[in-house]
Coordinates of C-alpha atoms in Angstrom, one line a residue:
M1 CA -18.1 23.5 -13.5
A2 CA -19.8 20.9 -11.0
A3 CA -20.5 22.2 -7.6
G4 CA -17.7 21.4 -5.4
S5 CA -14.9 21.1 -8.1
G6 CA -13.4 24.0 -6.9
P7 CA -12.8 27.8 -7.2
R8 CA -13.1 29.3 -10.8
L9 CA -12.8 32.8 -11.7
I10 CA -14.9 34.7 -14.0
V11 CA -13.2 38.0 -14.6
C12 CA -14.8 41.2 -16.1
V13 CA -13.1 44.2 -17.1
K14 CA -15.0 47.4 -17.8
G15 CA -13.5 50.7 -18.8
S16 CA -13.9 54.1 -19.9
L17 CA -16.8 55.6 -17.9
D18 CA -16.7 59.3 -18.0
E19 CA -16.0 61.1 -14.7
S20 CA -19.6 62.5 -14.3
L21 CA -21.3 59.1 -14.9
M22 CA -18.7 57.4 -12.4
A23 CA -19.7 60.1 -9.8
S24 CA -23.4 60.0 -10.2
D25 CA -23.8 56.3 -10.5
K26 CA -20.9 54.9 -8.3
G27 CA -20.6 57.7 -5.7
L28 CA -16.9 58.6 -6.6
N29 CA -17.0 62.3 -6.4
D30 CA -13.5 62.6 -5.6
L31 CA -11.9 61.0 -8.7
R32 CA -9.7 63.0 -10.9
P33 CA -9.9 63.2 -14.7
K34 CA -8.8 60.4 -17.0
R35 CA -9.2 57.5 -14.3
I36 CA -11.2 54.3 -15.2
I37 CA -13.5 52.2 -13.0
Y38 CA -12.8 48.6 -13.3
I39 CA -15.1 46.2 -12.0
I40 CA -14.0 42.6 -11.1
K41 CA -16.6 40.0 -10.7
L42 CA -15.7 36.5 -9.4
H43 CA -17.9 33.4 -9.4
I44 CA -16.6 30.7 -6.9
V45 CA -18.5 27.4 -7.5
G46 CA -19.3 25.1 -4.5
D47 CA -17.8 26.0 -1.2
G48 CA -14.9 27.7 -2.7
C49 CA -11.6 28.7 -1.0
R50 CA -11.9 29.3 2.6
F51 CA -9.8 29.3 5.7
W52 CA -10.7 28.6 9.3
S53 CA -10.8 31.6 11.6
K54 CA -9.8 30.7 15.0
T55 CA -11.6 33.2 16.6
H56 CA -14.6 31.5 15.3
K57 CA -15.3 28.8 18.3
S58 CA -18.5 27.6 16.5
G59 CA -16.4 26.7 13.4
I60 CA -18.1 29.9 11.1
V61 CA -15.8 30.3 7.9
V62 CA -14.8 33.8 6.9
P63 CA -15.0 34.9 3.3
C64 CA -11.9 35.0 0.9
H65 CA -10.1 38.3 0.2
S66 CA -8.7 39.3 -3.1
L67 CA -5.2 40.9 -3.8
C68 CA -4.5 42.8 -7.1
F69 CA -1.2 43.5 -8.1
M70 CA -0.5 46.0 -11.0
I71 CA 2.6 47.2 -12.5
Y72 CA 4.3 49.4 -9.8
L73 CA 1.5 49.6 -7.7
L74 CA -0.3 47.5 -5.1
V75 CA -3.8 47.7 -4.0
H76 CA -5.9 45.5 -1.6
P77 CA -9.5 45.7 -1.5
L78 CA -12.2 43.3 0.1
L79 CA -14.5 41.5 -1.9
Q80 CA -18.0 42.7 -1.8
S81 CA -20.9 40.3 -2.1
R82 CA -22.7 40.8 -5.2
D83 CA -26.4 42.3 -5.1
S84 CA -27.7 39.8 -7.3
G85 CA -26.5 36.1 -8.0
E86 CA -23.7 34.4 -6.5
G87 CA -20.2 35.4 -6.1
S88 CA -18.3 38.6 -5.2
S89 CA -17.0 41.6 -6.8
V90 CA -14.7 44.4 -6.4
Q91 CA -14.3 48.0 -7.9
L92 CA -10.9 49.5 -8.7
S93 CA -10.0 52.9 -9.8
L94 CA -7.0 53.2 -11.9
G95 CA -5.0 55.8 -13.7
E96 CA -5.0 55.1 -17.7
E97 CA -1.1 54.7 -17.3
F98 CA -1.3 51.3 -16.2
S99 CA -1.2 48.4 -18.9
G100 CA -2.2 45.5 -16.9
F101 CA -2.3 43.8 -13.4
L102 CA -2.2 40.4 -11.8
F103 CA -5.3 39.1 -9.6
V104 CA -4.9 36.3 -7.2
L105 CA -7.2 35.2 -4.2
K106 CA -5.8 35.8 -0.9
L107 CA -6.5 33.2 1.9
N108 CA -5.1 35.2 4.8
E109 CA -2.5 38.3 5.3
S110 CA 0.3 36.3 3.8
T111 CA -1.0 33.3 1.5
W112 CA -2.3 33.6 -2.1
V113 CA -3.8 31.2 -4.5
N114 CA -3.0 30.9 -8.0
D115 CA -6.2 29.0 -9.5
M116 CA -5.7 28.1 -13.0
G117 CA -2.0 29.0 -13.7
D118 CA -2.4 32.0 -16.0
D119 CA -5.9 33.3 -15.4
F120 CA -4.8 36.4 -13.5
Y121 CA -2.7 38.4 -16.0
I122 CA -5.3 41.0 -17.0
P123 CA -4.2 43.6 -20.1
L124 CA -6.1 46.6 -19.1
P125 CA -8.1 48.2 -21.9
S126 CA -7.2 51.5 -23.6
S127 CA -9.8 54.4 -23.0
G128 CA -13.2 53.8 -24.5
S129 CA -13.0 50.2 -25.0
S130 CA -14.6 47.2 -23.1
I131 CA -12.9 43.9 -22.6
I132 CA -14.4 40.8 -21.5
G133 CA -11.9 38.3 -20.4
N134 CA -11.6 34.4 -19.7
R135 CA -8.9 32.1 -19.2
E136 CA -8.4 31.4 -22.8
D137 CA -8.2 34.9 -24.2
Q138 CA -6.0 36.0 -21.5
S139 CA -3.6 33.1 -21.8
E140 CA -3.3 33.6 -25.7
G141 CA -2.8 37.3 -25.5
V142 CA 0.1 37.0 -23.1
Q143 CA 1.9 34.1 -24.8
R144 CA 2.2 35.8 -28.1
E145 CA 4.4 38.2 -26.6
V146 CA 6.8 36.0 -24.6
T147 CA 9.6 34.9 -26.3
E148 CA 11.4 32.3 -23.9
E149 CA 10.9 28.7 -24.8
E150 CA 7.9 26.9 -24.4
G151 CA 8.9 24.0 -22.9
E152 CA 9.7 25.8 -19.7
E153 CA 6.5 27.5 -19.7
E154 CA 4.7 23.9 -19.9
S155 CA 6.6 22.9 -17.1
I156 CA 5.9 25.4 -15.0
S157 CA 2.1 25.1 -15.8
V158 CA 2.0 21.2 -15.4
F159 CA 3.9 21.8 -11.9
T160 CA 1.5 24.6 -10.9
D161 CA -1.7 22.7 -11.9
G162 CA -0.5 19.8 -9.7
I163 CA -0.5 22.2 -6.8
I164 CA -4.0 23.4 -7.6
N165 CA -5.2 19.8 -7.7
E166 CA -4.2 19.5 -4.4
I167 CA -5.8 22.6 -3.3
R168 CA -8.9 21.4 -4.6
H169 CA -8.9 18.3 -3.0
L170 CA -8.1 19.5 0.3
V171 CA -10.8 22.3 0.0
T172 CA -13.3 19.5 -1.3
D173 CA -12.4 17.3 1.8
I174 CA -12.6 19.9 4.4
S175 CA -15.9 21.7 3.1
S176 CA -17.5 18.1 2.9
E177 CA -20.4 17.4 5.6
K178 CA -18.8 14.1 6.4
N179 CA -15.4 16.1 7.3
R180 CA -17.1 18.5 9.6
K181 CA -18.7 15.9 11.5
T182 CA -15.8 13.7 12.0
K183 CA -12.7 15.6 12.0
S184 CA -11.7 17.6 15.1
K185 CA -11.3 21.3 14.9
E186 CA -7.5 21.0 15.1
A187 CA -7.5 18.2 12.4
Q188 CA -9.5 20.6 10.0
E189 CA -7.1 23.6 11.1
S190 CA -4.1 21.2 10.1
I191 CA -5.6 20.7 6.4
L192 CA -6.2 24.6 6.3
Q193 CA -2.7 25.2 7.1
E194 CA -1.5 22.9 4.4
I195 CA -3.7 24.7 1.9
E196 CA -2.4 27.9 2.8
K197 CA 1.3 26.4 2.4
L198 CA 0.5 25.1 -1.1
A199 CA -1.3 28.4 -2.0
A200 CA 1.8 30.3 -0.8
E201 CA 4.0 27.6 -2.9
A202 CA 1.6 28.3 -6.0
Y203 CA 1.8 31.9 -5.9
S204 CA 5.6 31.8 -5.5
I205 CA 5.9 30.0 -8.8
F206 CA 3.2 32.1 -10.4
R207 CA 4.9 35.5 -9.4
S208 CA 8.1 33.8 -10.9
S209 CA 6.7 33.0 -14.1
V210 CA 4.4 35.9 -15.2
P211 CA 5.7 38.3 -17.8
T212 CA 7.6 41.4 -16.9
F213 CA 9.1 44.3 -18.6
S214 CA 13.2 44.3 -18.5
E215 CA 14.5 47.5 -17.1
E216 CA 16.6 48.1 -20.4
S217 CA 13.6 48.4 -22.4
I218 CA 12.1 50.9 -20.2
V219 CA 15.0 53.3 -20.4
E220 CA 16.0 52.8 -24.0
S221 CA 15.1 55.3 -26.7
E222 CA 11.5 55.4 -28.3
A223 CA 12.6 53.3 -31.3
A224 CA 14.0 50.7 -29.3
A225 CA 11.0 50.8 -26.9
E226 CA 8.7 50.1 -29.8
S227 CA 10.2 46.6 -30.0
K228 CA 10.4 45.8 -26.6
T229 CA 9.6 42.3 -25.7
L230 CA 8.0 40.5 -22.6
I231 CA 10.7 38.7 -20.8
L232 CA 10.1 35.4 -18.7
P233 CA 12.5 34.9 -15.9
D234 CA 14.0 31.8 -15.2
L235 CA 12.1 29.8 -12.7
P236 CA 14.2 28.8 -9.5
P237 CA 13.6 25.3 -8.2
Q238 CA 10.6 25.5 -5.5
I239 CA 12.0 23.7 -2.6
S240 CA 10.1 22.6 0.3
S241 CA 11.2 20.0 2.7
G242 CA 8.3 17.8 2.4
T243 CA 8.9 17.7 -1.5
G244 CA 12.2 18.7 -2.6
T245 CA 11.7 20.4 -6.0
G246 CA 8.9 17.9 -6.7
Y247 CA 11.0 16.0 -9.3
E248 CA 13.0 14.0 -6.8
I249 CA 13.8 10.2 -7.3
L250 CA 15.3 8.4 -4.4
C251 CA 17.5 5.7 -4.0
Q252 CA 17.9 3.5 -0.9
G253 CA 21.6 3.1 -0.6
F254 CA 21.9 0.1 1.5
N255 CA 20.0 -3.3 3.0
W256 CA 19.9 -5.1 6.0
E257 CA 23.4 -6.8 5.6
S258 CA 25.2 -3.7 4.2
H259 CA 27.1 -3.2 7.7
K260 CA 28.9 -6.5 7.2
S261 CA 31.6 -5.1 5.0
G262 CA 32.8 -2.7 7.4
R263 CA 33.3 -0.3 4.6
W264 CA 29.9 0.6 3.3
Y265 CA 30.5 4.1 2.7
M266 CA 33.5 3.7 0.5
E267 CA 31.6 0.8 -1.5
L268 CA 28.8 3.4 -2.2
K269 CA 31.4 6.2 -3.0
E270 CA 32.4 3.8 -5.9
K271 CA 28.9 3.7 -7.1
A272 CA 27.9 7.6 -6.9
A273 CA 28.8 8.2 -10.5
E274 CA 26.7 5.5 -11.6
L275 CA 23.8 6.3 -9.4
A276 CA 24.0 10.1 -10.8
S277 CA 23.9 8.4 -14.5
F278 CA 20.9 6.6 -13.5
G279 CA 19.1 9.6 -12.9
F280 CA 18.9 9.5 -9.1
T281 CA 18.4 13.1 -7.2
V282 CA 18.6 11.8 -3.7
I283 CA 20.1 8.9 -1.9
W284 CA 19.2 7.6 1.5
L285 CA 22.2 6.6 3.6
P286 CA 21.9 4.1 6.4
P287 CA 22.0 5.4 10.3
P288 CA 25.3 7.0 11.0
T289 CA 25.6 6.9 14.8
E290 CA 27.2 4.5 17.3
S291 CA 24.7 1.7 17.8
V292 CA 23.9 -1.4 20.1
S293 CA 22.7 -3.2 17.0
P294 CA 25.3 -3.2 13.9
E295 CA 22.3 -2.0 11.6
G296 CA 22.3 1.3 13.2
Y297 CA 18.7 1.5 14.5
M298 CA 19.6 1.0 18.2
P299 CA 21.4 4.3 18.6
K300 CA 23.5 5.3 21.9
D301 CA 25.9 8.2 21.6
L302 CA 24.5 10.4 19.0
Y303 CA 27.5 12.4 18.4
N304 CA 29.9 9.2 17.8
L305 CA 29.5 8.6 14.1
N306 CA 32.1 5.9 13.9
S307 CA 29.7 2.9 12.9
R308 CA 29.8 -0.5 11.4
Y309 CA 29.2 1.4 7.9
G310 CA 32.4 3.3 8.2
T311 CA 34.3 5.9 10.0
F312 CA 33.4 9.6 10.7
D313 CA 35.8 10.7 8.0
E314 CA 34.6 8.3 5.4
L315 CA 31.0 9.6 6.2
K316 CA 32.0 13.0 5.2
D317 CA 33.9 11.8 2.1
V318 CA 30.9 9.5 0.8
V319 CA 28.7 12.7 1.2
K320 CA 30.8 14.9 -0.5
S321 CA 31.4 12.5 -3.6
F322 CA 27.5 12.4 -3.9
H323 CA 27.3 16.0 -3.7
E324 CA 30.0 16.4 -6.3
V325 CA 27.7 14.3 -8.9
G326 CA 24.8 16.3 -7.9
I327 CA 23.0 13.9 -5.6
K328 CA 21.5 15.2 -2.3
V329 CA 22.1 12.9 0.8
L330 CA 19.6 11.9 3.3
G331 CA 20.7 10.7 6.8
D332 CA 18.8 8.1 8.7
V333 CA 17.9 9.5 12.1
V334 CA 16.2 7.6 14.9
L335 CA 14.6 10.2 17.0
N336 CA 11.9 7.9 18.8
H337 CA 14.3 6.0 21.1
R338 CA 17.9 5.9 22.4
C339 CA 20.1 3.2 24.4
A340 CA 21.3 3.8 27.5
H341 CA 24.9 3.8 28.9
Y342 CA 24.3 3.1 32.4
K343 CA 22.0 1.3 34.9
N344 CA 20.2 3.3 37.7
Q345 CA 19.9 2.1 41.4
N346 CA 17.2 -0.5 40.4
G347 CA 19.4 -2.1 37.5
I348 CA 17.4 -0.5 34.9
W349 CA 19.3 0.9 31.7
N350 CA 17.9 4.5 31.4
L351 CA 20.8 6.6 32.2
F352 CA 22.9 8.3 29.2
G353 CA 26.3 9.0 28.8
G354 CA 28.5 10.8 26.0
R355 CA 27.5 14.6 25.0
L356 CA 23.9 14.2 25.5
N357 CA 24.1 12.6 29.1
W358 CA 20.3 12.6 29.9
D359 CA 18.6 11.3 33.0
D360 CA 15.5 9.3 33.4
R361 CA 13.5 12.1 32.9
A362 CA 14.2 12.2 29.2
I363 CA 12.4 8.7 29.0
V364 CA 8.7 8.6 28.8
A365 CA 6.6 7.8 32.0
D366 CA 4.4 5.0 30.3
D367 CA 7.3 2.9 29.0
P368 CA 7.0 -0.1 31.1
H369 CA 10.4 -1.3 30.9
F370 CA 12.9 1.6 31.6
Q371 CA 11.3 3.6 34.5
G372 CA 11.1 6.9 32.8
R373 CA 10.2 10.0 34.9
G374 CA 8.9 12.1 31.9
N375 CA 5.7 12.6 30.7
K376 CA 3.4 10.1 29.0
S377 CA 4.2 9.2 25.5
S378 CA 2.7 11.1 22.4
G379 CA 2.9 8.2 20.4
D380 CA 3.3 4.1 20.3
N381 CA 6.0 2.7 22.5
F382 CA 9.0 1.1 20.8
H383 CA 9.8 -1.8 23.4
A384 CA 13.4 -2.7 22.6
A385 CA 15.0 0.6 24.0
P386 CA 14.0 3.7 26.0
N387 CA 11.5 5.8 24.3
I388 CA 12.6 9.5 24.5
D389 CA 10.1 12.1 26.0
H390 CA 9.9 14.7 23.1
S391 CA 8.0 17.0 25.5
Q392 CA 11.0 17.8 27.4
E393 CA 12.4 21.1 26.6
F394 CA 15.9 19.9 27.0
V395 CA 15.5 17.0 24.9
R396 CA 14.1 19.0 21.9
K397 CA 16.8 21.5 22.5
D398 CA 19.7 18.9 22.3
L399 CA 18.0 17.2 19.1
K400 CA 17.7 20.3 17.3
E401 CA 21.4 21.1 17.9
W402 CA 22.5 17.7 16.9
L403 CA 20.6 17.9 13.7
R404 CA 22.0 21.1 12.8
W405 CA 25.3 19.8 13.6
L406 CA 24.6 16.9 11.1
R407 CA 23.6 19.2 8.5
E408 CA 26.8 21.7 9.1
E409 CA 29.3 19.0 9.9
I410 CA 28.7 16.2 7.8
G411 CA 26.8 17.7 4.8
Y412 CA 23.5 15.9 5.3
D413 CA 20.8 17.6 3.1
G414 CA 17.8 15.8 4.7
W415 CA 16.4 13.1 6.6
R416 CA 14.7 10.0 6.6
L417 CA 12.9 9.7 10.0
D418 CA 12.7 6.2 11.8
F419 CA 9.5 4.9 13.5
V420 CA 7.7 8.3 13.6
R421 CA 4.6 6.7 15.1
G422 CA 6.4 6.8 18.3
F423 CA 6.0 10.4 18.9
W424 CA 3.7 13.7 18.0
G425 CA 4.3 14.7 14.4
G426 CA 4.5 18.3 15.8
Y427 CA 7.7 17.8 17.6
V428 CA 9.1 16.6 13.9
K429 CA 8.0 20.0 12.6
D430 CA 10.0 21.6 15.3
Y431 CA 13.2 19.5 14.5
L432 CA 12.8 20.1 10.5
E433 CA 12.2 24.0 11.2
A434 CA 15.6 24.2 13.3
S435 CA 17.5 22.2 10.8
G436 CA 16.3 23.3 7.4
P437 CA 16.5 19.8 5.5
Y438 CA 16.1 19.9 1.7
F439 CA 13.9 16.9 1.7
A440 CA 12.3 14.9 4.9
V441 CA 10.4 11.9 4.9
G442 CA 8.9 9.8 7.7
E443 CA 8.4 6.1 8.2
Y444 CA 4.8 5.5 9.5
W445 CA 4.1 1.9 9.2
D446 CA 1.3 0.2 10.7
S447 CA -0.9 -2.5 9.6
L448 CA -3.7 -2.1 6.6
S449 CA -7.4 -3.4 7.2
Y450 CA -8.0 -7.1 6.7
T451 CA -11.2 -9.1 7.1
Y452 CA -10.9 -12.7 7.6
G453 CA -7.4 -12.6 6.5
E454 CA -8.1 -10.8 3.3
M455 CA -7.1 -7.3 2.5
D456 CA -10.1 -4.9 2.3
H457 CA -10.7 -3.0 -0.8
N458 CA -11.3 0.4 1.3
Q459 CA -8.1 1.4 2.8
D460 CA -9.0 5.3 3.6
A461 CA -8.7 4.7 7.3
H462 CA -4.9 3.6 6.7
R463 CA -4.0 6.4 4.5
Q464 CA -5.7 9.0 6.7
R465 CA -3.5 7.9 9.6
I466 CA -0.5 8.8 7.4
I467 CA -1.9 11.8 6.5
D468 CA -2.8 12.6 9.9
W469 CA 0.9 12.6 10.9
I470 CA 1.9 14.4 7.7
N471 CA -0.7 17.2 9.0
A472 CA 0.8 17.1 12.4
T473 CA 4.3 17.9 10.9
A474 CA 2.4 21.1 9.1
G475 CA 3.4 19.1 5.9
T476 CA 7.1 19.9 6.4
A477 CA 7.7 16.1 5.9
G478 CA 6.6 13.5 3.3
A479 CA 5.9 9.7 4.5
F480 CA 6.4 6.6 2.8
D481 CA 3.2 5.6 1.0
V482 CA 2.7 2.2 2.9
T483 CA -0.6 2.1 1.9
T484 CA 0.1 2.0 -1.9
K485 CA 2.9 -0.7 -1.1
G486 CA 0.2 -2.7 0.5
I487 CA -2.6 -2.5 -1.8
L488 CA 0.0 -3.0 -5.0
H489 CA 1.5 -6.0 -3.2
S490 CA -2.0 -7.5 -2.9
A491 CA -3.0 -6.6 -6.4
L492 CA -0.1 -8.2 -8.2
E493 CA 0.2 -11.3 -5.7
R494 CA -3.6 -12.1 -6.3
C495 CA -4.2 -10.7 -10.0
E496 CA -6.5 -8.4 -8.5
Y497 CA -5.7 -5.1 -10.3
W498 CA -9.1 -3.7 -9.7
R499 CA -7.7 -2.7 -6.1
L500 CA -5.4 0.0 -7.7
S501 CA -8.6 2.4 -8.2
D502 CA -10.3 3.7 -5.1
Q503 CA -14.1 4.3 -4.9
K504 CA -13.6 7.7 -6.5
G505 CA -11.5 6.3 -9.6
K506 CA -8.2 7.6 -8.0
P507 CA -5.2 6.0 -6.8
P508 CA -6.0 4.1 -3.6
G509 CA -2.8 5.1 -1.6
V510 CA -1.6 8.2 0.1
L511 CA -0.7 9.5 -3.5
G512 CA -4.2 9.6 -4.5
W513 CA -4.9 12.0 -1.7
W514 CA -1.8 14.0 -1.0
P515 CA 0.8 13.0 -4.2
S516 CA 3.4 15.6 -3.0
R517 CA 3.9 14.0 0.5
A518 CA 3.9 10.4 -0.8
V519 CA 7.1 8.8 -1.2
T520 CA 6.3 5.6 -2.9
F521 CA 8.2 2.3 -2.7
I522 CA 7.8 -1.6 -3.3
E523 CA 10.7 -2.7 -1.0
N524 CA 13.1 -1.5 1.6
H525 CA 15.5 -3.2 4.3
D526 CA 12.8 -4.1 6.6
T527 CA 10.2 -5.5 4.2
G528 CA 12.9 -7.1 1.9
S529 CA 16.6 -8.0 2.0
T530 CA 17.4 -10.7 4.6
Q531 CA 14.6 -9.7 6.7
G532 CA 11.5 -10.1 4.5
H533 CA 9.0 -8.8 6.8
W534 CA 6.9 -8.0 3.8
R535 CA 8.5 -9.0 0.7
F536 CA 7.3 -7.9 -2.6
P537 CA 5.7 -10.7 -4.7
S538 CA 8.9 -12.5 -6.5
G539 CA 8.9 -11.7 -10.1
K540 CA 6.6 -9.0 -10.1
E541 CA 9.1 -6.1 -8.9
M542 CA 9.2 -4.6 -12.4
Q543 CA 5.4 -4.1 -12.5
G544 CA 5.9 -2.5 -9.4
Y545 CA 8.3 -0.1 -10.6
A546 CA 6.3 0.5 -13.8
Y547 CA 3.6 1.9 -11.4
T548 CA 5.8 3.9 -8.8
L549 CA 8.1 5.3 -11.7
T550 CA 5.4 6.5 -13.8
H551 CA 2.8 7.9 -11.1
P552 CA 2.9 10.8 -8.9
G553 CA 4.7 11.1 -5.5
T554 CA 8.4 10.6 -4.9
P555 CA 9.3 7.2 -6.0
S556 CA 12.1 5.2 -3.9
V557 CA 14.1 2.4 -5.5
F558 CA 15.7 -0.1 -3.3
F559 CA 19.4 -1.0 -3.6
D560 CA 19.1 -4.7 -4.1
H561 CA 16.3 -4.1 -7.1
L562 CA 18.6 -1.7 -8.6
F563 CA 22.0 -3.8 -8.8
S564 CA 20.3 -6.8 -10.1
H565 CA 19.1 -8.0 -13.5
Y566 CA 16.4 -5.3 -13.2
K567 CA 19.0 -2.5 -13.5
T568 CA 18.5 -1.7 -17.1
E569 CA 14.8 -1.6 -16.8
I570 CA 14.7 0.5 -13.9
A571 CA 17.1 3.1 -15.4
T572 CA 14.7 3.2 -18.5
L573 CA 11.8 4.0 -16.2
I574 CA 13.5 6.7 -14.8
S575 CA 14.7 8.2 -18.1
I576 CA 10.9 8.2 -19.3
R577 CA 10.3 9.9 -15.9
K578 CA 12.6 12.4 -16.2
Q579 CA 12.1 13.1 -19.8
N580 CA 8.3 13.6 -19.6
K581 CA 8.8 15.8 -16.4
I582 CA 6.6 13.6 -14.4
N583 CA 6.7 15.1 -10.7
C584 CA 5.4 14.4 -7.5
R585 CA 2.1 16.5 -8.3
S586 CA 1.6 14.8 -11.7
T587 CA -2.1 14.0 -12.8
V588 CA -3.3 10.4 -13.2
K589 CA -6.3 9.3 -15.3
I590 CA -7.1 5.8 -14.4
C591 CA -8.2 3.8 -17.6
K592 CA -8.5 0.4 -16.5
A593 CA -8.5 -1.1 -13.1
E594 CA -9.8 -4.7 -13.6
R595 CA -9.3 -8.2 -12.6
D596 CA -5.9 -8.6 -14.8
V597 CA -5.0 -5.2 -15.9
Y598 CA -4.7 -1.6 -14.7
A599 CA -3.8 1.1 -17.1
A600 CA -3.3 4.7 -16.6
I601 CA -2.3 8.1 -18.4
I602 CA 0.0 10.5 -16.3
D603 CA -0.1 14.0 -17.3
E604 CA -1.3 13.2 -21.0
K605 CA 2.3 12.3 -21.7
V606 CA 2.9 8.6 -20.6
A607 CA 0.5 5.9 -20.7
M608 CA 1.4 2.6 -18.7
K609 CA -0.3 -1.0 -18.2
I610 CA 0.6 -3.6 -15.8
G611 CA -1.2 -6.9 -15.4
P612 CA -1.4 -9.7 -18.1
G613 CA -4.7 -8.1 -19.6
H614 CA -4.7 -6.1 -22.6
F615 CA -4.6 -2.3 -23.0
E616 CA -3.6 0.2 -25.9
P617 CA -4.0 4.1 -25.3
P618 CA -6.9 5.5 -27.1
S619 CA -6.1 6.5 -30.5
G620 CA -7.2 10.1 -31.8
S621 CA -5.4 13.4 -32.2
Q622 CA -2.6 11.9 -29.9
R623 CA -0.1 9.6 -31.1
W624 CA 1.5 7.1 -28.7
S625 CA 4.9 5.1 -29.3
S626 CA 5.6 2.0 -27.2
T627 CA 8.7 2.8 -25.1
L628 CA 9.5 -0.1 -22.8
E629 CA 8.2 -3.4 -22.5
G630 CA 8.5 -6.4 -20.0
R631 CA 6.8 -9.1 -18.1
D632 CA 3.1 -8.1 -17.9
Y633 CA 3.9 -4.2 -18.2
K634 CA 4.3 -1.6 -21.0
I635 CA 5.0 1.9 -21.3
W636 CA 3.9 4.2 -23.9
E637 CA 5.2 8.1 -24.3
A638 CA 3.1 10.6 -26.5
S639 CA 4.6 11.6 -29.7

């Protein structure tokens, strides 16, 4: 492997050293008979796995530790530097009754890394044998005894490999010289916290998927024990508020005009079964609160849920209906600003009523229009309404209680967070930890980079700002991938498909750097609908969906597009995504990014191309079948 490409374990297991040899050569005089020395050697290429030590002000990193799991036994030795060559080693003394152990890297006291998916099950040799193990040998040896369906194992492996790819990217990023020079210590620590979260997620999946002996086979008779098999337990969904299960497909269930009917909730209820049949797993509902504006984005009394979309009871009813067909529901919550009920003595609207009857201390001091007495804003000001000061303890307490109330009383499963540029992402982390959402996504929308009116090819600074916000939330929320929206928009509008690959040959948006936290979209109620602030190129919408619904990230489909002449094509794309288990961490191999064509292969299962140019998947051992074709796009599946 090339340096910097991530950690790689080389495992060597030696056995059957007699006691006198062990005592004289290894200094282990207190070992009992019939114990075996096992020496594990690790070679970590490049910068390897590291975690930041807050006690080292100079930024010194501390070495990895190892954790060894044996069946019914846990040991926790430190890695020792090898006398010659690179890497580390650890020495274990085990009784011969152990048949195997799991080996994983440990980042800190509570976080482990699963590197390659199935490297770390090591069957111990019988006395007198010597085994040199590598990934292929170990994997093959274990899989021969597993009796569960191979499809589930493949799904687990693909999903875990995606997590590991993210860890590798983050490790490479934080270890680079450029990163150390340009990023603050706080930013580096945020990235390292995300590495730990991903590592814990990978380890959780790994521990759920490794072979274990069933209790029944252990206590059965000798004859039965001879035929005992390894059992692969069912893998429960690995859920994070930033990703859901990783297989989410989101539908935005409204547009800018939906409030006009006065019964939008009931209209959506009638479509619940149809949306479920399309394959959507999550629906995003409009803001539920009383609002100065009919669309809901100028909230007033947060506990009054009678809005232009319907009544409190109708809201509960539509949420219940979606739950009955297996769809999770996101509430659109506006936490950045709130409209006041009363004027102060100077005639300024900055005093609130209702259950949350805050005074002007709840408003940031540097909002020029509303005479707030709070602290300075931690983000950008929204000038149409008082900006809330989230540094105030009473504000955070009240908002946490409100979010919990929405979860319990209405049944919301998660949140779409409006205008998160307006306040620090760390406050979002507090709110999410308090309300425990299944899924959460923030709207961090600012301008991309342009030179003389033309979009720059390099949009790293733009996607970095979105990622910085996600980092501030400690990865508890995803974010709409505005970078990908903008680049895709420009590429299709100008026939410049080369824009869809960055300088390293990866997708150029957030999904190229942090796919599990990228919620991809081509249109929403702001960019399209009757507002049309940034409308996707007309007639090219299906090219956009051919991209987002085949690529990693969590794709979002706009209501107006779904219930249009695109319905059948979108439904087919969703079916292809689900059939091939494409998820938020799927891998992308970009095959072409030229003037008139972009093509990629995802997870070695789906090939796609958009643009008028020509592309065919490479012929060879893998055969491809055309599944869907439309105007300037085509999809193939591996057969």
